[in-house]
Short mmCIF file of N, CA and C in Angstrom, two decimals:
data_model
loop_
_atom_site.label_atom_id
_atom_site.label_comp_id
_atom_site.label_asym_id
_atom_site.label_seq_id
_atom_site.Cartn_x
_atom_site.Cartn_y
_atom_site.Cartn_z
N UNK A 1 96.01 267.79 29.41
CA UNK A 1 96.47 266.57 28.77
C UNK A 1 97.50 265.89 29.67
N UNK A 2 97.32 264.63 29.92
CA UNK A 2 98.23 263.87 30.77
C UNK A 2 99.45 263.41 29.97
N UNK A 3 100.54 263.29 30.71
CA UNK A 3 101.75 262.75 30.09
C UNK A 3 101.60 261.24 29.93
N UNK A 4 102.30 260.66 28.96
CA UNK A 4 102.29 259.20 28.84
C UNK A 4 102.84 258.56 30.12
N UNK A 5 102.51 257.33 30.34
CA UNK A 5 102.89 256.63 31.57
C UNK A 5 104.40 256.60 31.78
N UNK A 6 105.17 256.50 30.71
CA UNK A 6 106.62 256.40 30.84
C UNK A 6 107.34 257.74 30.77
N UNK A 7 106.60 258.84 30.81
CA UNK A 7 107.19 260.17 30.68
C UNK A 7 108.23 260.45 31.77
N UNK A 8 107.90 260.15 33.01
CA UNK A 8 108.82 260.44 34.11
C UNK A 8 110.11 259.63 33.96
N UNK A 9 109.97 258.38 33.60
CA UNK A 9 111.15 257.52 33.42
C UNK A 9 112.03 258.04 32.27
N UNK A 10 111.42 258.44 31.17
CA UNK A 10 112.18 258.97 30.04
C UNK A 10 112.87 260.28 30.41
N UNK A 11 112.17 261.13 31.15
CA UNK A 11 112.76 262.41 31.57
C UNK A 11 113.94 262.17 32.49
N UNK A 12 113.80 261.25 33.43
CA UNK A 12 114.91 260.93 34.33
C UNK A 12 116.11 260.42 33.53
N UNK A 13 115.86 259.55 32.56
CA UNK A 13 116.95 259.03 31.73
C UNK A 13 117.64 260.16 30.97
N UNK A 14 116.88 261.10 30.44
CA UNK A 14 117.47 262.25 29.73
C UNK A 14 118.37 263.05 30.67
N UNK A 15 117.90 263.27 31.90
CA UNK A 15 118.69 264.02 32.88
C UNK A 15 119.99 263.28 33.18
N UNK A 16 119.90 261.98 33.41
CA UNK A 16 121.08 261.17 33.73
C UNK A 16 122.08 261.20 32.57
N UNK A 17 121.60 261.02 31.36
CA UNK A 17 122.49 260.99 30.20
C UNK A 17 123.20 262.33 29.99
N UNK A 18 122.45 263.42 30.13
CA UNK A 18 123.06 264.74 29.95
C UNK A 18 124.01 265.05 31.10
N UNK A 19 123.64 264.69 32.31
CA UNK A 19 124.52 264.92 33.46
C UNK A 19 125.80 264.12 33.31
N UNK A 20 125.70 262.87 32.91
CA UNK A 20 126.89 262.04 32.72
C UNK A 20 127.82 262.68 31.69
N UNK A 21 127.24 263.21 30.64
CA UNK A 21 128.04 263.88 29.60
C UNK A 21 128.72 265.12 30.15
N UNK A 22 127.94 265.96 30.84
CA UNK A 22 128.50 267.21 31.37
C UNK A 22 129.51 266.97 32.48
N UNK A 23 129.27 265.99 33.34
CA UNK A 23 130.22 265.69 34.41
C UNK A 23 131.56 265.27 33.82
N UNK A 24 131.53 264.48 32.76
CA UNK A 24 132.77 264.05 32.11
C UNK A 24 133.43 265.21 31.37
N UNK A 25 132.62 266.06 30.77
CA UNK A 25 133.15 267.16 29.97
C UNK A 25 133.68 268.29 30.84
N UNK A 26 132.90 268.72 31.84
CA UNK A 26 133.23 269.92 32.61
C UNK A 26 133.61 269.65 34.05
N UNK A 27 133.28 268.46 34.56
CA UNK A 27 133.50 268.15 35.96
C UNK A 27 132.22 268.32 36.76
N UNK A 28 132.15 267.63 37.87
CA UNK A 28 130.96 267.66 38.72
C UNK A 28 130.76 269.05 39.31
N UNK A 29 131.84 269.63 39.85
CA UNK A 29 131.73 270.93 40.51
C UNK A 29 131.32 272.05 39.57
N UNK A 30 131.71 271.95 38.31
CA UNK A 30 131.41 273.00 37.34
C UNK A 30 130.05 272.82 36.67
N UNK A 31 129.36 271.74 36.99
CA UNK A 31 128.06 271.47 36.38
C UNK A 31 126.96 271.81 37.37
N UNK A 32 126.26 272.88 37.10
CA UNK A 32 125.15 273.30 37.97
C UNK A 32 123.84 272.67 37.54
N UNK A 33 122.95 272.53 38.51
CA UNK A 33 121.65 271.93 38.22
C UNK A 33 120.80 272.81 37.31
N UNK A 34 120.82 274.11 37.56
CA UNK A 34 119.98 275.00 36.76
C UNK A 34 120.38 274.98 35.27
N UNK A 35 121.66 275.14 34.93
CA UNK A 35 122.03 275.05 33.51
C UNK A 35 121.75 273.67 32.90
N UNK A 36 121.95 272.62 33.70
CA UNK A 36 121.67 271.27 33.22
C UNK A 36 120.20 271.14 32.83
N UNK A 37 119.33 271.53 33.73
CA UNK A 37 117.90 271.40 33.47
C UNK A 37 117.45 272.31 32.32
N UNK A 38 118.02 273.51 32.27
CA UNK A 38 117.67 274.45 31.20
C UNK A 38 118.07 273.88 29.83
N UNK A 39 119.24 273.24 29.77
CA UNK A 39 119.70 272.64 28.52
C UNK A 39 118.75 271.56 28.02
N UNK A 40 118.03 270.95 28.95
CA UNK A 40 117.07 269.90 28.60
C UNK A 40 115.66 270.44 28.40
N UNK A 41 115.49 271.76 28.57
CA UNK A 41 114.17 272.35 28.44
C UNK A 41 113.28 272.07 29.63
N UNK A 42 113.90 271.83 30.79
CA UNK A 42 113.16 271.52 32.01
C UNK A 42 113.41 272.59 33.06
N UNK A 43 112.58 272.62 34.07
CA UNK A 43 112.75 273.61 35.13
C UNK A 43 113.68 273.09 36.21
N UNK A 44 114.34 274.02 36.87
CA UNK A 44 115.24 273.66 37.98
C UNK A 44 114.46 272.94 39.07
N UNK A 45 113.27 273.41 39.39
CA UNK A 45 112.45 272.78 40.41
C UNK A 45 112.03 271.37 40.04
N UNK A 46 111.89 271.11 38.76
CA UNK A 46 111.50 269.78 38.30
C UNK A 46 112.55 268.72 38.58
N UNK A 47 113.77 269.15 38.80
CA UNK A 47 114.85 268.22 39.11
C UNK A 47 114.49 267.34 40.31
N UNK A 48 113.88 267.95 41.31
CA UNK A 48 113.60 267.25 42.57
C UNK A 48 112.45 266.25 42.46
N UNK A 49 111.78 266.21 41.33
CA UNK A 49 110.79 265.15 41.10
C UNK A 49 111.49 263.85 40.69
N UNK A 50 112.79 263.97 40.37
CA UNK A 50 113.54 262.81 39.88
C UNK A 50 114.70 262.39 40.79
N UNK A 51 115.25 263.35 41.54
CA UNK A 51 116.42 263.09 42.38
C UNK A 51 116.29 263.82 43.70
N UNK A 52 116.86 263.22 44.76
CA UNK A 52 116.82 263.83 46.09
C UNK A 52 117.78 265.02 46.18
N UNK A 53 118.91 264.91 45.48
CA UNK A 53 119.96 265.91 45.58
C UNK A 53 120.90 265.79 44.38
N UNK A 54 121.82 266.74 44.28
CA UNK A 54 122.83 266.65 43.23
C UNK A 54 123.69 265.41 43.45
N UNK A 55 124.01 265.10 44.71
CA UNK A 55 124.80 263.90 44.99
C UNK A 55 124.11 262.64 44.47
N UNK A 56 122.79 262.60 44.62
CA UNK A 56 122.01 261.47 44.10
C UNK A 56 122.17 261.37 42.58
N UNK A 57 122.10 262.51 41.91
CA UNK A 57 122.29 262.54 40.46
C UNK A 57 123.71 262.14 40.09
N UNK A 58 124.69 262.64 40.82
CA UNK A 58 126.09 262.31 40.52
C UNK A 58 126.29 260.80 40.59
N UNK A 59 125.81 260.19 41.65
CA UNK A 59 125.96 258.74 41.79
C UNK A 59 125.29 258.01 40.62
N UNK A 60 124.07 258.40 40.29
CA UNK A 60 123.34 257.75 39.20
C UNK A 60 124.04 257.96 37.86
N UNK A 61 124.51 259.18 37.61
CA UNK A 61 125.18 259.49 36.35
C UNK A 61 126.51 258.75 36.23
N UNK A 62 127.23 258.62 37.34
CA UNK A 62 128.50 257.89 37.30
C UNK A 62 128.27 256.41 37.04
N UNK A 63 127.22 255.87 37.63
CA UNK A 63 126.89 254.46 37.36
C UNK A 63 126.52 254.27 35.88
N UNK A 64 125.79 255.24 35.34
CA UNK A 64 125.42 255.20 33.92
C UNK A 64 126.68 255.25 33.05
N UNK A 65 127.58 256.17 33.37
CA UNK A 65 128.82 256.31 32.59
C UNK A 65 129.68 255.05 32.71
N UNK A 66 129.70 254.45 33.90
CA UNK A 66 130.46 253.22 34.11
C UNK A 66 129.89 252.08 33.27
N UNK A 67 128.58 252.01 33.19
CA UNK A 67 127.94 250.97 32.36
C UNK A 67 128.29 251.18 30.89
N UNK A 68 128.32 252.44 30.46
CA UNK A 68 128.71 252.72 29.08
C UNK A 68 130.16 252.30 28.84
N UNK A 69 131.01 252.58 29.81
CA UNK A 69 132.42 252.21 29.69
C UNK A 69 132.56 250.69 29.61
N UNK A 70 131.79 249.98 30.40
CA UNK A 70 131.82 248.51 30.35
C UNK A 70 131.46 248.00 28.96
N UNK A 71 130.46 248.62 28.33
CA UNK A 71 130.06 248.21 26.98
C UNK A 71 131.17 248.46 25.97
N UNK A 72 131.83 249.61 26.13
CA UNK A 72 132.88 249.99 25.19
C UNK A 72 134.11 249.10 25.35
N UNK A 73 134.43 248.76 26.59
CA UNK A 73 135.66 247.99 26.84
C UNK A 73 135.46 246.48 26.77
N UNK A 74 134.24 246.01 26.65
CA UNK A 74 133.98 244.56 26.58
C UNK A 74 134.79 243.86 25.49
N UNK A 75 134.93 244.44 24.30
CA UNK A 75 135.72 243.76 23.27
C UNK A 75 137.19 243.57 23.64
N UNK A 76 137.68 244.32 24.61
CA UNK A 76 139.08 244.19 25.01
C UNK A 76 139.39 242.79 25.54
N UNK A 77 138.41 242.16 26.16
CA UNK A 77 138.63 240.84 26.75
C UNK A 77 139.00 239.80 25.70
N UNK A 78 138.56 240.01 24.48
CA UNK A 78 138.84 239.05 23.41
C UNK A 78 139.94 239.52 22.46
N UNK A 79 140.49 240.69 22.72
CA UNK A 79 141.52 241.23 21.84
C UNK A 79 142.84 240.50 22.04
N UNK A 80 143.60 240.41 20.97
CA UNK A 80 144.91 239.77 21.04
C UNK A 80 145.86 240.58 21.92
N UNK A 81 145.78 241.90 21.78
CA UNK A 81 146.63 242.80 22.59
C UNK A 81 145.71 243.83 23.26
N UNK A 82 145.05 243.45 24.36
CA UNK A 82 144.05 244.32 24.98
C UNK A 82 144.59 245.66 25.46
N UNK A 83 145.77 245.68 26.04
CA UNK A 83 146.31 246.95 26.52
C UNK A 83 146.60 247.90 25.37
N UNK A 84 147.17 247.38 24.31
CA UNK A 84 147.45 248.22 23.13
C UNK A 84 146.15 248.77 22.54
N UNK A 85 145.12 247.94 22.49
CA UNK A 85 143.83 248.38 21.96
C UNK A 85 143.21 249.44 22.87
N UNK A 86 143.30 249.23 24.18
CA UNK A 86 142.77 250.21 25.13
C UNK A 86 143.47 251.55 24.96
N UNK A 87 144.77 251.55 24.87
CA UNK A 87 145.53 252.79 24.70
C UNK A 87 145.17 253.45 23.37
N UNK A 88 145.06 252.65 22.33
CA UNK A 88 144.68 253.18 21.01
C UNK A 88 143.30 253.86 21.07
N UNK A 89 142.34 253.20 21.71
CA UNK A 89 141.00 253.78 21.84
C UNK A 89 141.02 255.05 22.69
N UNK A 90 141.75 255.00 23.79
CA UNK A 90 141.78 256.14 24.72
C UNK A 90 142.41 257.37 24.07
N UNK A 91 143.44 257.16 23.27
CA UNK A 91 144.14 258.28 22.64
C UNK A 91 143.59 258.65 21.27
N UNK A 92 142.55 257.97 20.83
CA UNK A 92 141.98 258.25 19.51
C UNK A 92 141.36 259.64 19.47
N UNK A 93 141.36 260.27 18.28
CA UNK A 93 140.71 261.58 18.16
C UNK A 93 139.24 261.55 18.59
N UNK A 94 138.55 260.45 18.30
CA UNK A 94 137.13 260.34 18.68
C UNK A 94 136.96 260.47 20.19
N UNK A 95 137.83 259.84 20.95
CA UNK A 95 137.75 259.91 22.41
C UNK A 95 138.32 261.23 22.92
N UNK A 96 139.47 261.60 22.41
CA UNK A 96 140.16 262.81 22.86
C UNK A 96 139.32 264.07 22.61
N UNK A 97 138.66 264.14 21.48
CA UNK A 97 137.94 265.35 21.08
C UNK A 97 136.51 265.40 21.60
N UNK A 98 136.08 264.39 22.32
CA UNK A 98 134.71 264.35 22.83
C UNK A 98 134.71 263.88 24.29
N UNK A 99 135.22 264.71 25.21
CA UNK A 99 135.32 264.28 26.61
C UNK A 99 133.97 263.98 27.25
N UNK A 100 132.91 264.56 26.76
CA UNK A 100 131.59 264.30 27.32
C UNK A 100 131.11 262.88 27.11
N UNK A 101 131.68 262.20 26.13
CA UNK A 101 131.32 260.80 25.86
C UNK A 101 132.48 259.87 26.20
N UNK A 102 133.49 260.42 26.84
CA UNK A 102 134.70 259.65 27.11
C UNK A 102 134.69 258.90 28.42
N UNK A 103 135.88 258.59 28.84
CA UNK A 103 136.11 257.80 30.04
C UNK A 103 135.65 258.56 31.29
N UNK A 104 134.89 257.91 32.17
CA UNK A 104 134.44 258.59 33.39
C UNK A 104 135.48 258.60 34.51
N UNK A 105 136.61 257.95 34.34
CA UNK A 105 137.58 257.86 35.43
C UNK A 105 138.09 259.21 35.91
N UNK A 106 138.40 260.19 35.04
CA UNK A 106 138.81 261.49 35.57
C UNK A 106 137.73 262.15 36.44
N UNK A 107 136.48 261.94 36.10
CA UNK A 107 135.38 262.48 36.90
C UNK A 107 135.35 261.83 38.27
N UNK A 108 135.71 260.57 38.34
CA UNK A 108 135.69 259.87 39.62
C UNK A 108 136.68 260.45 40.61
N UNK A 109 137.80 261.01 40.12
CA UNK A 109 138.76 261.59 41.05
C UNK A 109 138.13 262.76 41.80
N UNK A 110 137.29 263.51 41.13
CA UNK A 110 136.57 264.61 41.77
C UNK A 110 135.46 264.07 42.66
N UNK A 111 134.79 263.04 42.21
CA UNK A 111 133.66 262.49 42.96
C UNK A 111 134.09 261.81 44.25
N UNK A 112 135.31 261.33 44.33
CA UNK A 112 135.78 260.67 45.56
C UNK A 112 135.78 261.63 46.73
N UNK A 113 135.89 262.92 46.47
CA UNK A 113 135.88 263.91 47.55
C UNK A 113 134.46 264.28 47.97
N UNK A 114 133.49 263.74 47.29
CA UNK A 114 132.08 264.04 47.57
C UNK A 114 131.60 263.28 48.80
N UNK A 115 130.38 263.58 49.18
CA UNK A 115 129.76 262.87 50.31
C UNK A 115 129.31 261.49 49.89
N UNK A 116 129.23 260.58 50.87
CA UNK A 116 128.66 259.26 50.55
C UNK A 116 127.22 259.45 50.09
N UNK A 117 126.65 258.64 49.24
CA UNK A 117 127.22 257.44 48.62
C UNK A 117 128.03 257.71 47.36
N UNK A 118 128.11 258.98 46.94
CA UNK A 118 128.85 259.29 45.72
C UNK A 118 130.31 258.87 45.86
N UNK A 119 130.90 259.14 47.01
CA UNK A 119 132.29 258.76 47.23
C UNK A 119 132.46 257.25 47.18
N UNK A 120 131.49 256.52 47.71
CA UNK A 120 131.60 255.06 47.68
C UNK A 120 131.47 254.53 46.26
N UNK A 121 130.67 255.19 45.45
CA UNK A 121 130.54 254.81 44.03
C UNK A 121 131.90 255.02 43.35
N UNK A 122 132.55 256.13 43.63
CA UNK A 122 133.86 256.41 43.05
C UNK A 122 134.90 255.43 43.58
N UNK A 123 134.84 255.10 44.85
CA UNK A 123 135.80 254.18 45.45
C UNK A 123 135.68 252.78 44.87
N UNK A 124 134.50 252.40 44.45
CA UNK A 124 134.28 251.07 43.89
C UNK A 124 135.11 250.86 42.63
N UNK A 125 135.52 251.94 41.97
CA UNK A 125 136.29 251.84 40.74
C UNK A 125 137.79 251.70 40.99
N UNK A 126 138.22 251.79 42.25
CA UNK A 126 139.66 251.69 42.54
C UNK A 126 140.17 250.31 42.27
#
């Protein structure tokens, strides 16, 4: 039985979303490919059908997390007190208690020490 036409794209998206979560939660260095793929019910070897390397995944996952952050922070532009709202959101129990869905900036500090292009992705946030 053949997979649906969009199967590979959906699988890649699942990998990126889970990696972005784990990188924010545990850090890039502490997130191995084998446990990541196993958590998704996929094989370690299958990773390479979607990404050239872990650095490739890190860059893609960081861009995904940055896009999520942009969506979350967009309302700040129209807020009466944007800095106060940002601090309130950042220190909220929802954000504090769920680092896997939180701000990707702490992850970027680790990613800056990585090889290009991951380091350049992290540098773009400076």
